[in-house]
Amino acid sequence: MSQDSGVAESSDDHQGSLEEKDFRSPNLDTSGDSKSGEDSSFESGSEAESDNEEAKPEKTNGELGESSTEEASAQVEEWEDKELPTQHYNSESNKIQAHCEHCNAENKHNELVTPRLLSRGQFLLKVDGEGTYQCTETGLIFEVNRKVDIKYCVLSWSKYSDLIEKPWAVGGPLFDVKCDPLCLTSIQFPHSLCLGHRDTNMMFKVFHVKSTGASLEYTVDHSATHVKWRVSSLSPVGPVIQSEETVFHHGAVILYKAIDHNPSLSFRVYVATNNESFIKDISKSVKHSCKKFMKIDKPPVCQKLLQNGKKYRLISEPEAEITPEEIEFVDGSLLKLKSYIEVYLEQPVEFKLLLVEMDSEEIVWKAKLRECDWVQHHQNQNISKSSTSGNRRRKMSSSLPDETVYDKRMKQIDSSDGVKTKALLTDTQLFNLAEKLGKEWLKIAIANLKLNISEIDAIREKEDNVTISKFKMLKKWQEKEQNNATAQNLCNCLKNVDSVEVQDVLRGFLQET
């Protein structure tokens, strides 16, 4: 992590360029991050409790109010350990973790770990010993000093909107973390800002909600992607920022289509900060709408950074009804109601959408929408219901030795004309590819090869050797694809993997076939 001289980054640095008096608020305790007097029993579990209407936290004398004994015990009720079906998680996943060139410049050496998804959007991460671990789903980085189980979930900033006052602004997602605080040394929170344009007049702090109220606590350090905080107690925490200069946000455009029986097309277009709390709020807002919507899967990350106060225009080709045609971007993390742009076309035709910055006329984001983007959704629902028996058969075959299953697949290849029309990949080829996959293999397994978290966890539990785990992951993909486990299909799945070595191996597969 790189430190900036203008950032007050520890409890000893009280003389930074922006002094404590500048952010004093009647709602915020800025006494630092001392463990004394803090109470980790306030564990709101706000998003974890329900997807329904959220209650505002009560305030007493400018602080978050303390509940009665019965209410407090209800608030710290144990999280459910029921694990959700992975299909549900994959369909509702809202994380957008891509960063720009400035943020990718740093070398990360943390061990990537994939958590289990429990009910109500909660994650469970089991670590075996001391070390620094990065969650592949949320970007959180935990530094632990022993074996520990960590539960956490993404919260909404909107319920704490009254406690964050200017010049402070949201800097990234808000989390609720639960574990033995003595085992957890530090947490690094992902932030949604681009620091490639930073200067010395910027300060990060951590917004920390405790039973006695909310406070702003000093950070240890920050990098292009994360803000590091020394754990004092565990309750809702997230990064906030104060800056005298323009703040640049990583942006995302998220699309939803209204589902109805009309031949016309109606879409909601959200322009958001690349902030998981914000994106979760959008998902919840759409879910609770009186209309039914489906999410349109298009690359969401903006090609250009967003700035508060800048105006942006949405353009459709061919022309559509767009309301409003232009918007002024503001970080709406603290707003309960998220603004969106409505796009309406009378006829279901293919069309392009472009988000343009009005001052420069530069394209910030673009996508082409085709009929298959919204029709495929219904077809997949029918297919998933009718293929249950096929899944059962695959599970039975997976109990056979790998060599037997592979031999059977080879016999199924159509070679009636003397030529193998679908040459399946060999174990040697898959092992060669496994050796080239780096630390991102878990993300590749989920995002590119569509494997379930439970399948990956099963592989990792049985195998300590990382390369063998990668090989078995590829074998699992081959098992699912059956006759479609070809070199061309694998190349299509991994075409977006940013690794020269991986792409060279894939090209070699195509040449061999």
PDB file of C-alpha atoms in Angstrom, residues 21-265:
ATOM      1  CA  LYS A  21     -12.324  20.048  13.684  1.00  0.00           C
ATOM      2  CA  ASP A  22     -13.176  20.066   9.994  1.00  0.00           C
ATOM      3  CA  PHE A  23     -15.405  17.014  10.236  1.00  0.00           C
ATOM      4  CA  ARG A  24     -16.879  17.424  13.705  1.00  0.00           C
ATOM      5  CA  SER A  25     -20.548  16.465  13.666  1.00  0.00           C
ATOM      6  CA  PRO A  26     -23.210  16.267  16.376  1.00  0.00           C
ATOM      7  CA  ASN A  27     -23.903  12.725  15.227  1.00  0.00           C
ATOM      8  CA  LEU A  28     -20.339  11.468  15.042  1.00  0.00           C
ATOM      9  CA  ASP A  29     -17.875  10.573  17.748  1.00  0.00           C
ATOM     10  CA  THR A  30     -14.388  11.307  16.408  1.00  0.00           C
ATOM     11  CA  SER A  31     -12.460  10.276  19.465  1.00  0.00           C
ATOM     12  CA  GLY A  32     -10.394   7.748  17.561  1.00  0.00           C
ATOM     13  CA  ASP A  33     -10.398   3.980  17.502  1.00  0.00           C
ATOM     14  CA  SER A  34      -9.771   3.084  21.118  1.00  0.00           C
ATOM     15  CA  LYS A  35     -11.188  -0.240  22.220  1.00  0.00           C
ATOM     16  CA  SER A  36     -12.240   1.093  25.590  1.00  0.00           C
ATOM     17  CA  GLY A  37     -15.939   1.725  26.049  1.00  0.00           C
ATOM     18  CA  GLU A  38     -16.839   0.135  22.727  1.00  0.00           C
ATOM     19  CA  ASP A  39     -19.495  -2.488  22.513  1.00  0.00           C
ATOM     20  CA  SER A  40     -19.541  -5.024  19.745  1.00  0.00           C
ATOM     21  CA  SER A  41     -23.002  -6.228  20.743  1.00  0.00           C
ATOM     22  CA  PHE A  42     -24.610  -3.749  18.356  1.00  0.00           C
ATOM     23  CA  GLU A  43     -24.674  -5.976  15.290  1.00  0.00           C
ATOM     24  CA  SER A  44     -27.416  -4.620  13.188  1.00  0.00           C
ATOM     25  CA  GLY A  45     -27.549  -7.372  10.606  1.00  0.00           C
ATOM     26  CA  SER A  46     -29.682  -4.804   8.841  1.00  0.00           C
ATOM     27  CA  GLU A  47     -29.705  -6.284   5.379  1.00  0.00           C
ATOM     28  CA  ALA A  48     -29.337  -9.768   6.843  1.00  0.00           C
ATOM     29  CA  GLU A  49     -32.595  -9.524   8.751  1.00  0.00           C
ATOM     30  CA  SER A  50     -34.972  -8.835   5.912  1.00  0.00           C
ATOM     31  CA  ASP A  51     -35.366  -7.510   2.383  1.00  0.00           C
ATOM     32  CA  ASN A  52     -38.423  -5.587   3.485  1.00  0.00           C
ATOM     33  CA  GLU A  53     -38.693  -1.980   4.656  1.00  0.00           C
ATOM     34  CA  GLU A  54     -35.712  -0.975   6.769  1.00  0.00           C
ATOM     35  CA  ALA A  55     -36.223   0.837  10.041  1.00  0.00           C
ATOM     36  CA  LYS A  56     -34.189   3.978  10.649  1.00  0.00           C
ATOM     37  CA  PRO A  57     -31.876   3.694  13.632  1.00  0.00           C
ATOM     38  CA  GLU A  58     -33.171   5.649  16.574  1.00  0.00           C
ATOM     39  CA  LYS A  59     -31.099   8.598  17.749  1.00  0.00           C
ATOM     40  CA  THR A  60     -30.772   9.890  21.279  1.00  0.00           C
ATOM     41  CA  ASN A  61     -28.846  13.094  21.977  1.00  0.00           C
ATOM     42  CA  GLY A  62     -27.363  13.041  18.497  1.00  0.00           C
ATOM     43  CA  GLU A  63     -26.260   9.390  18.663  1.00  0.00           C
ATOM     44  CA  LEU A  64     -27.614   6.088  17.489  1.00  0.00           C
ATOM     45  CA  GLY A  65     -30.029   5.058  20.211  1.00  0.00           C
ATOM     46  CA  GLU A  66     -29.533   1.999  22.391  1.00  0.00           C
ATOM     47  CA  SER A  67     -32.366  -0.513  22.356  1.00  0.00           C
ATOM     48  CA  SER A  68     -33.970  -2.123  25.326  1.00  0.00           C
ATOM     49  CA  THR A  69     -32.532  -5.422  26.582  1.00  0.00           C
ATOM     50  CA  GLU A  70     -35.096  -7.437  24.640  1.00  0.00           C
ATOM     51  CA  GLU A  71     -34.540  -5.444  21.462  1.00  0.00           C
ATOM     52  CA  ALA A  72     -30.788  -5.747  21.816  1.00  0.00           C
ATOM     53  CA  SER A  73     -31.010  -9.500  22.196  1.00  0.00           C
ATOM     54  CA  ALA A  74     -33.173  -9.633  19.094  1.00  0.00           C
ATOM     55  CA  GLN A  75     -30.652  -7.554  17.184  1.00  0.00           C
ATOM     56  CA  VAL A  76     -27.826  -9.940  17.950  1.00  0.00           C
ATOM     57  CA  GLU A  77     -29.871 -13.033  17.163  1.00  0.00           C
ATOM     58  CA  GLU A  78     -27.719 -15.682  15.524  1.00  0.00           C
ATOM     59  CA  TRP A  79     -27.446 -15.526  11.763  1.00  0.00           C
ATOM     60  CA  GLU A  80     -28.992 -18.459   9.934  1.00  0.00           C
ATOM     61  CA  ASP A  81     -26.476 -20.970   8.667  1.00  0.00           C
ATOM     62  CA  LYS A  82     -28.746 -22.312   5.971  1.00  0.00           C
ATOM     63  CA  GLU A  83     -26.845 -22.298   2.691  1.00  0.00           C
ATOM     64  CA  LEU A  84     -28.656 -20.934  -0.348  1.00  0.00           C
ATOM     65  CA  PRO A  85     -28.831 -22.805  -3.649  1.00  0.00           C
ATOM     66  CA  THR A  86     -25.880 -21.642  -5.698  1.00  0.00           C
ATOM     67  CA  GLN A  87     -28.138 -20.978  -8.682  1.00  0.00           C
ATOM     68  CA  HIS A  88     -29.934 -18.326  -6.657  1.00  0.00           C
ATOM     69  CA  TYR A  89     -26.680 -16.688  -5.704  1.00  0.00           C
ATOM     70  CA  ASN A  90     -25.355 -16.648  -9.249  1.00  0.00           C
ATOM     71  CA  SER A  91     -28.551 -15.125 -10.610  1.00  0.00           C
ATOM     72  CA  GLU A  92     -28.635 -12.377  -7.997  1.00  0.00           C
ATOM     73  CA  SER A  93     -24.926 -11.623  -7.852  1.00  0.00           C
ATOM     74  CA  ASN A  94     -24.351  -7.884  -8.161  1.00  0.00           C
ATOM     75  CA  LYS A  95     -20.668  -7.538  -7.522  1.00  0.00           C
ATOM     76  CA  ILE A  96     -18.694  -5.536 -10.072  1.00  0.00           C
ATOM     77  CA  GLN A  97     -15.021  -5.613  -9.226  1.00  0.00           C
ATOM     78  CA  ALA A  98     -13.177  -4.514 -12.365  1.00  0.00           C
ATOM     79  CA  HIS A  99     -10.872  -1.513 -11.918  1.00  0.00           C
ATOM     80  CA  CYS A 100      -9.104   0.909 -14.241  1.00  0.00           C
ATOM     81  CA  GLU A 101      -5.433   0.862 -15.233  1.00  0.00           C
ATOM     82  CA  HIS A 102      -4.437   2.991 -12.235  1.00  0.00           C
ATOM     83  CA  CYS A 103      -6.003   0.530  -9.811  1.00  0.00           C
ATOM     84  CA  ASN A 104      -4.566  -2.561 -11.486  1.00  0.00           C
ATOM     85  CA  ALA A 105      -1.034  -1.228 -11.216  1.00  0.00           C
ATOM     86  CA  GLU A 106      -0.477  -2.620  -7.735  1.00  0.00           C
ATOM     87  CA  ASN A 107       0.656  -6.188  -7.123  1.00  0.00           C
ATOM     88  CA  LYS A 108      -1.524  -8.101  -4.702  1.00  0.00           C
ATOM     89  CA  HIS A 109      -0.096 -11.052  -2.784  1.00  0.00           C
ATOM     90  CA  ASN A 110      -3.122 -11.938  -0.658  1.00  0.00           C
ATOM     91  CA  GLU A 111      -4.514 -15.448  -0.685  1.00  0.00           C
ATOM     92  CA  LEU A 112      -7.818 -15.459  -2.560  1.00  0.00           C
ATOM     93  CA  VAL A 113     -10.579 -17.378  -0.796  1.00  0.00           C
ATOM     94  CA  THR A 114     -14.166 -18.048  -1.826  1.00  0.00           C
ATOM     95  CA  PRO A 115     -16.779 -17.886   0.953  1.00  0.00           C
ATOM     96  CA  ARG A 116     -19.960 -19.880   1.344  1.00  0.00           C
ATOM     97  CA  LEU A 117     -23.180 -17.986   0.758  1.00  0.00           C
ATOM     98  CA  LEU A 118     -25.628 -18.366   3.634  1.00  0.00           C
ATOM     99  CA  SER A 119     -29.200 -17.152   3.775  1.00  0.00           C
ATOM    100  CA  ARG A 120     -30.137 -13.465   3.482  1.00  0.00           C
ATOM    101  CA  GLY A 121     -27.035 -12.451   1.573  1.00  0.00           C
ATOM    102  CA  GLN A 122     -24.573 -13.431   4.300  1.00  0.00           C
ATOM    103  CA  PHE A 123     -21.136 -14.877   3.630  1.00  0.00           C
ATOM    104  CA  LEU A 124     -19.175 -17.374   5.722  1.00  0.00           C
ATOM    105  CA  LEU A 125     -15.411 -17.498   5.362  1.00  0.00           C
ATOM    106  CA  LYS A 126     -13.424 -20.240   7.096  1.00  0.00           C
ATOM    107  CA  VAL A 127      -9.663 -19.652   7.333  1.00  0.00           C
ATOM    108  CA  ASP A 128      -7.300 -22.307   8.653  1.00  0.00           C
ATOM    109  CA  GLY A 129      -4.630 -20.154  10.269  1.00  0.00           C
ATOM    110  CA  GLU A 130      -2.719 -16.893  10.491  1.00  0.00           C
ATOM    111  CA  GLY A 131      -2.464 -14.896   7.292  1.00  0.00           C
ATOM    112  CA  THR A 132      -4.049 -12.301   5.000  1.00  0.00           C
ATOM    113  CA  TYR A 133      -7.054 -13.478   2.987  1.00  0.00           C
ATOM    114  CA  GLN A 134      -9.049 -11.707   0.275  1.00  0.00           C
ATOM    115  CA  CYS A 135     -12.708 -12.578  -0.332  1.00  0.00           C
ATOM    116  CA  THR A 136     -13.336 -13.217  -4.023  1.00  0.00           C
ATOM    117  CA  GLU A 137     -16.970 -12.111  -3.733  1.00  0.00           C
ATOM    118  CA  THR A 138     -16.732  -8.782  -1.884  1.00  0.00           C
ATOM    119  CA  GLY A 139     -13.077  -7.761  -2.144  1.00  0.00           C
ATOM    120  CA  LEU A 140     -12.736  -7.567   1.650  1.00  0.00           C
ATOM    121  CA  ILE A 141      -9.251  -8.415   2.954  1.00  0.00           C
ATOM    122  CA  PHE A 142      -8.962  -9.955   6.424  1.00  0.00           C
ATOM    123  CA  GLU A 143      -5.738 -10.175   8.422  1.00  0.00           C
ATOM    124  CA  VAL A 144      -6.108 -12.889  11.080  1.00  0.00           C
ATOM    125  CA  ASN A 145      -3.771 -14.281  13.725  1.00  0.00           C
ATOM    126  CA  ARG A 146      -5.328 -17.738  14.073  1.00  0.00           C
ATOM    127  CA  LYS A 147      -7.927 -20.104  12.676  1.00  0.00           C
ATOM    128  CA  VAL A 148     -11.326 -18.378  12.635  1.00  0.00           C
ATOM    129  CA  ASP A 149     -14.774 -18.320  11.021  1.00  0.00           C
ATOM    130  CA  ILE A 150     -15.876 -14.895   9.730  1.00  0.00           C
ATOM    131  CA  LYS A 151     -19.453 -14.000   8.827  1.00  0.00           C
ATOM    132  CA  TYR A 152     -20.222 -10.797   6.970  1.00  0.00           C
ATOM    133  CA  CYS A 153     -22.713  -9.115   4.677  1.00  0.00           C
ATOM    134  CA  VAL A 154     -23.102  -5.944   2.630  1.00  0.00           C
ATOM    135  CA  LEU A 155     -25.249  -3.220   4.219  1.00  0.00           C
ATOM    136  CA  SER A 156     -27.028  -0.169   2.840  1.00  0.00           C
ATOM    137  CA  TRP A 157     -25.649   3.282   3.560  1.00  0.00           C
ATOM    138  CA  SER A 158     -29.078   4.917   3.293  1.00  0.00           C
ATOM    139  CA  LYS A 159     -30.206   4.035   6.824  1.00  0.00           C
ATOM    140  CA  TYR A 160     -27.207   5.980   8.193  1.00  0.00           C
ATOM    141  CA  SER A 161     -27.646   8.990   5.895  1.00  0.00           C
ATOM    142  CA  ASP A 162     -28.355  11.373   8.804  1.00  0.00           C
ATOM    143  CA  LEU A 163     -25.034  10.484  10.434  1.00  0.00           C
ATOM    144  CA  ILE A 164     -22.768  11.395   7.509  1.00  0.00           C
ATOM    145  CA  GLU A 165     -22.433  15.110   6.968  1.00  0.00           C
ATOM    146  CA  LYS A 166     -20.436  17.180   4.534  1.00  0.00           C
ATOM    147  CA  PRO A 167     -17.569  17.399   3.795  1.00  0.00           C
ATOM    148  CA  TRP A 168     -17.557  13.635   4.349  1.00  0.00           C
ATOM    149  CA  ALA A 169     -18.808  11.331   1.580  1.00  0.00           C
ATOM    150  CA  VAL A 170     -19.181   7.588   1.044  1.00  0.00           C
ATOM    151  CA  GLY A 171     -15.969   5.968  -0.174  1.00  0.00           C
ATOM    152  CA  GLY A 172     -17.023   2.340  -0.686  1.00  0.00           C
ATOM    153  CA  PRO A 173     -19.383  -0.411   0.489  1.00  0.00           C
ATOM    154  CA  LEU A 174     -20.614  -0.715   4.083  1.00  0.00           C
ATOM    155  CA  PHE A 175     -20.207  -4.099   5.800  1.00  0.00           C
ATOM    156  CA  ASP A 176     -21.321  -5.871   8.955  1.00  0.00           C
ATOM    157  CA  VAL A 177     -18.618  -8.306  10.106  1.00  0.00           C
ATOM    158  CA  LYS A 178     -19.025 -10.903  12.855  1.00  0.00           C
ATOM    159  CA  CYS A 179     -16.276 -13.024  14.398  1.00  0.00           C
ATOM    160  CA  ASP A 180     -14.044 -13.117  17.449  1.00  0.00           C
ATOM    161  CA  PRO A 181     -12.451  -9.618  17.281  1.00  0.00           C
ATOM    162  CA  LEU A 182      -9.333 -10.910  19.037  1.00  0.00           C
ATOM    163  CA  CYS A 183      -8.644 -13.119  15.992  1.00  0.00           C
ATOM    164  CA  LEU A 184      -9.053 -10.287  13.484  1.00  0.00           C
ATOM    165  CA  THR A 185      -6.125  -7.860  13.316  1.00  0.00           C
ATOM    166  CA  SER A 186      -7.205  -5.631  10.449  1.00  0.00           C
ATOM    167  CA  ILE A 187      -9.764  -5.305   7.672  1.00  0.00           C
ATOM    168  CA  GLN A 188      -9.130  -3.732   4.282  1.00  0.00           C
ATOM    169  CA  PHE A 189     -12.282  -2.322   2.705  1.00  0.00           C
ATOM    170  CA  PRO A 190     -12.584  -1.982  -1.080  1.00  0.00           C
ATOM    171  CA  HIS A 191     -13.261   1.599  -2.115  1.00  0.00           C
ATOM    172  CA  SER A 192     -14.942   2.866  -5.288  1.00  0.00           C
ATOM    173  CA  LEU A 193     -12.671   5.837  -6.044  1.00  0.00           C
ATOM    174  CA  CYS A 194      -9.936   6.200  -8.605  1.00  0.00           C
ATOM    175  CA  LEU A 195      -6.827   7.589  -6.940  1.00  0.00           C
ATOM    176  CA  GLY A 196      -4.904   7.954 -10.184  1.00  0.00           C
ATOM    177  CA  HIS A 197      -5.912  11.635 -10.048  1.00  0.00           C
ATOM    178  CA  ARG A 198      -5.360  12.069  -6.314  1.00  0.00           C
ATOM    179  CA  ASP A 199      -3.401  14.782  -4.619  1.00  0.00           C
ATOM    180  CA  THR A 200      -2.464  15.555  -1.026  1.00  0.00           C
ATOM    181  CA  ASN A 201      -5.816  17.135  -0.095  1.00  0.00           C
ATOM    182  CA  MET A 202      -7.590  13.832   0.468  1.00  0.00           C
ATOM    183  CA  MET A 203      -8.404  11.968   3.667  1.00  0.00           C
ATOM    184  CA  PHE A 204      -9.849   8.508   4.290  1.00  0.00           C
ATOM    185  CA  LYS A 205     -11.503   7.455   7.518  1.00  0.00           C
ATOM    186  CA  VAL A 206     -13.685   4.534   8.566  1.00  0.00           C
ATOM    187  CA  PHE A 207     -17.307   5.140   9.546  1.00  0.00           C
ATOM    188  CA  HIS A 208     -18.004   2.860  12.519  1.00  0.00           C
ATOM    189  CA  VAL A 209     -21.455   2.335  14.046  1.00  0.00           C
ATOM    190  CA  LYS A 210     -21.375   1.274  17.702  1.00  0.00           C
ATOM    191  CA  SER A 211     -23.923   1.003  20.482  1.00  0.00           C
ATOM    192  CA  THR A 212     -22.878   4.450  21.736  1.00  0.00           C
ATOM    193  CA  GLY A 213     -23.312   6.071  18.339  1.00  0.00           C
ATOM    194  CA  ALA A 214     -21.308   6.472  15.159  1.00  0.00           C
ATOM    195  CA  SER A 215     -17.697   7.584  14.928  1.00  0.00           C
ATOM    196  CA  LEU A 216     -15.031   8.307  12.344  1.00  0.00           C
ATOM    197  CA  GLU A 217     -11.892   6.295  13.054  1.00  0.00           C
ATOM    198  CA  TYR A 218      -8.389   6.695  11.669  1.00  0.00           C
ATOM    199  CA  THR A 219      -7.155   4.373   8.964  1.00  0.00           C
ATOM    200  CA  VAL A 220      -3.800   2.587   9.006  1.00  0.00           C
ATOM    201  CA  ASP A 221      -3.124   2.991   5.313  1.00  0.00           C
ATOM    202  CA  HIS A 222      -4.806   2.991   1.906  1.00  0.00           C
ATOM    203  CA  SER A 223      -3.993   1.799  -1.584  1.00  0.00           C
ATOM    204  CA  ALA A 224      -5.443   2.278  -5.061  1.00  0.00           C
ATOM    205  CA  THR A 225      -8.172  -0.238  -4.229  1.00  0.00           C
ATOM    206  CA  HIS A 226      -8.491  -0.623  -0.433  1.00  0.00           C
ATOM    207  CA  VAL A 227      -8.618   1.234   2.883  1.00  0.00           C
ATOM    208  CA  LYS A 228      -6.942  -0.542   5.808  1.00  0.00           C
ATOM    209  CA  TRP A 229      -8.418  -0.271   9.312  1.00  0.00           C
ATOM    210  CA  ARG A 230      -7.166  -1.734  12.584  1.00  0.00           C
ATOM    211  CA  VAL A 231     -10.074  -3.609  14.180  1.00  0.00           C
ATOM    212  CA  SER A 232     -11.320  -2.004  17.379  1.00  0.00           C
ATOM    213  CA  SER A 233     -14.722  -3.679  17.675  1.00  0.00           C
ATOM    214  CA  LEU A 234     -17.085  -5.303  15.210  1.00  0.00           C
ATOM    215  CA  SER A 235     -20.276  -3.639  13.998  1.00  0.00           C
ATOM    216  CA  PRO A 236     -21.218  -1.836  10.740  1.00  0.00           C
ATOM    217  CA  VAL A 237     -18.087  -0.310   9.190  1.00  0.00           C
ATOM    218  CA  GLY A 238     -17.180   1.244   5.846  1.00  0.00           C
ATOM    219  CA  PRO A 239     -14.819   3.819   4.285  1.00  0.00           C
ATOM    220  CA  VAL A 240     -15.628   7.519   3.940  1.00  0.00           C
ATOM    221  CA  ILE A 241     -13.605  10.253   2.273  1.00  0.00           C
ATOM    222  CA  GLN A 242     -12.999  13.984   2.530  1.00  0.00           C
ATOM    223  CA  SER A 243     -11.379  15.804  -0.365  1.00  0.00           C
ATOM    224  CA  GLU A 244     -10.816  19.412  -1.370  1.00  0.00           C
ATOM    225  CA  GLU A 245     -10.448  18.402  -5.002  1.00  0.00           C
ATOM    226  CA  THR A 246     -12.661  16.665  -7.555  1.00  0.00           C
ATOM    227  CA  VAL A 247     -13.358  13.033  -6.667  1.00  0.00           C
ATOM    228  CA  PHE A 248     -13.319  10.505  -9.516  1.00  0.00           C
ATOM    229  CA  HIS A 249     -15.611   7.487  -9.205  1.00  0.00           C
ATOM    230  CA  HIS A 250     -15.465   4.116 -10.898  1.00  0.00           C
ATOM    231  CA  GLY A 251     -18.853   3.898 -12.558  1.00  0.00           C
ATOM    232  CA  ALA A 252     -21.225   1.148 -13.624  1.00  0.00           C
ATOM    233  CA  VAL A 253     -24.343   1.065 -15.797  1.00  0.00           C
ATOM    234  CA  ILE A 254     -26.904  -1.543 -14.807  1.00  0.00           C
ATOM    235  CA  LEU A 255     -29.867  -2.540 -16.990  1.00  0.00           C
ATOM    236  CA  TYR A 256     -33.239  -4.053 -16.112  1.00  0.00           C
ATOM    237  CA  LYS A 257     -36.078  -4.892 -18.520  1.00  0.00           C
ATOM    238  CA  ALA A 258     -39.734  -4.815 -17.516  1.00  0.00           C
ATOM    239  CA  ILE A 259     -41.404  -8.220 -17.966  1.00  0.00           C
ATOM    240  CA  ASP A 260     -44.964  -7.967 -19.289  1.00  0.00           C
ATOM    241  CA  HIS A 261     -47.150  -9.183 -22.154  1.00  0.00           C
ATOM    242  CA  ASN A 262     -46.783  -6.043 -24.260  1.00  0.00           C
ATOM    243  CA  PRO A 263     -44.801  -6.226 -27.508  1.00  0.00           C
ATOM    244  CA  SER A 264     -43.045  -2.969 -26.576  1.00  0.00           C
ATOM    245  CA  LEU A 265     -39.776  -2.762 -24.650  1.00  0.00           C
TER     246      LEU A 265
END
